Amino acid sequence: MMMDAIIIENAFQEKIDRDLCIEPKDQMPEKYRLHLIRQMSQHAHSEVIGMQPEGNWITRAPSLRSKQILLAKIQDEGGHGLYLYSATETLGISREEMIEQLHSGKAKYANIFNYPSLNWADIGAIGWLVDGAAIVNQVSLQRTSYGPYARAMVRICKEESFHQRQGYEIMANMMKGSTEQKEMAQDAMNRWWWPALMMFGPHDSDSPNSGNAFIWKIKRQSNDVLRQRFIDKTVQQAELIGLTVPDKDLKWNEEKQCYDHGAIDWEEFNRVINGNGPCNKQRMDHHIKYHNEGAWVREAAAAYQKQINEFN
Amino acid sequence: MTQQEALYKYLLRLGDNALIQSYRLSEWCSRGPILEEDLALTNIALDYIGRAQNLLQYAAAIEGKGHSADHLAYRRAEHQYYNNLITEMPRGDFAYTIVKQLFISTFEFLLYTELCHSKDEAIAGIAGKAIKEVRYHWTHSRDWCYRLGKGTAFSNDKLQQAVNDLWMYTGEQFEMGAEEEMLSAEGIAFDNKALQSKWLEMVSTVLTASNIQIPTESYMQTGGRKGVHTENMGHILAEMQYLQRAYPDATW
Amino acid sequence: MSTTDTQLDLWEVFIQSRPGSHYTHAGSVHASDNQMALQNARDIYTRRNEGTSIWVVPAKYVTASNPEDAGMFFDPSNDKMYRHPTFYKMPEGAKQI
């Protein structure tokens, strides 16, 4: 048995080293499978929980166009959750189990969605900063080693390309608008900037799960590299429309040709991850409530299916 | 009443029905019974927003005061909305939403089929696009009626309850106002009354096949068409119009 | 809760993007019956004009080949170049059909 496991692992690693995709029926080390389940289900849950802060503004969207865009965007997030759940299901875990793990707290979702969306500019900031950060991360995941995950990411990246733009458009319009609109936009910027930077996870030096993730090519680029890429792109966009980045230590580093940024408040990060963010309880309660309210509908559909199979 | 005034009001009525129905459907976002259905209901909501936009844009053009579709959607007072009361009824549970959608889609299927032949080319154009969407909405709600009606005893109860509760809001769809009389005589609108028996037949077929009793209640609520709404409407507008009302000079 | 809960069955979705083209695997949906599976596939995988036709198949009825069999399944066709037109020499000057 031991020998077999070693042979499997060697063959697997050889495939990874040759940049070949791992497919569901391929043999893979148990640790790789579990790592993927953890990461992919967390990714799926993030998409689904992420529908809530934006959903908070659907009925108050200020124009027909903005309502259309917002609804289509949130719908995309749901779809992306769905693609990712399906991709994760190929690893031998059901969607029922994944949802159960979310509700029990065993599975996590992106910390960023534990923050509230308080004014209309938050919809802009979420699209621009949160989706902007997500897309930097996801572009890199298109080359991840697990085939179904990589394919889901390709589709997701293609669909998400409008999300960041629409968010930036909202911010740009508001910065061209009334004093009150500008205040809203800057307020949203102030609240979302740091949590967006935290989305990339701890600094490389403190990242507990990265070792294997790199060896297995699940992760292709480090947290700090991706975070830096995001900052360099976004600061320029902020300046262009007159928004102030809420970081007094932010400055251009001529030598490194990138921005240096101030210290990230990891205490806040850990506090929110451990359940004490502004909306942790609210987000989970919402998901559980509507999941439970839908139970009778799912049961009815399943019961109906049995009948039509019996009588056909 | 000039024909222009009649047409303006008629377009508002069609547009408001789509606008308020989209509002209620959009409330389902992140609340669906299963992720797939969340997306399905959002798709229907998006169809309605698109239709509201087309109809209100045309209404604004007919009105001729330089207003936008958004102005009509967000800046009118409650009594200036002419949607049927059924669209403003709460989201309710899933059975309630499905029954509401079945009642509305059946009516819209019949109406928009006729409006495809409207002498007003713009209306015919909007109807041509709408009818495809409506057929899908109708199929979607019909299939869910089957599932809920025949699924479990519990789901059958829920469906029956929804049918009973919404029944008295179905009659208003077939009322005719002076402007509709005028426009249907011109071949622009269509006689709603003429759609009622076909509507009843289509709805009864679906409900009977779903093991649901057709209510015998004959009293029908009315008012929305004249701008007299249920208490729900004020809350919808308070939320929907919030930013437009709080910052009247802002563009978004 | 967890014992009675269901997310319904898993279906595989194949989309034809243009009339006449092949059906390609687009992804999966959960659904109880075939009509729901079709509608869910439509709502999820053709929101951006991606399709003109859809197939849905219960995932449990899809049989996949085993990676261990890849050698015996696919390698034997490696050396049968005579199945490809480029294997054959055409006399110079002959017109292609």
Short mmCIF file of C-alpha atoms in Angstrom, two decimals, chain A residues 35 72 75 83 130 139 166 169-170 245 280 295:
data_model
loop_
_atom_site.label_atom_id
_atom_site.label_comp_id
_atom_site.label_asym_id
_atom_site.label_seq_id
_atom_site.Cartn_x
_atom_site.Cartn_y
_atom_site.Cartn_z
CA HIS A 35 -6.89 21.03 -0.67
CA ALA A 72 -27.21 40.84 -14.35
CA GLN A 75 -26.87 36.79 -11.44
CA TYR A 83 -19.92 26.53 -12.01
CA VAL A 130 -13.68 43.70 -5.00
CA VAL A 139 -6.83 35.28 -14.17
CA GLN A 166 -19.29 48.74 -14.55
CA GLU A 169 -18.12 53.51 -14.37
CA ILE A 170 -20.37 54.07 -11.34
CA VAL A 245 -6.60 56.17 -1.82
CA ASN A 280 -20.72 37.67 9.45
CA ALA A 295 -36.48 23.00 1.38
#
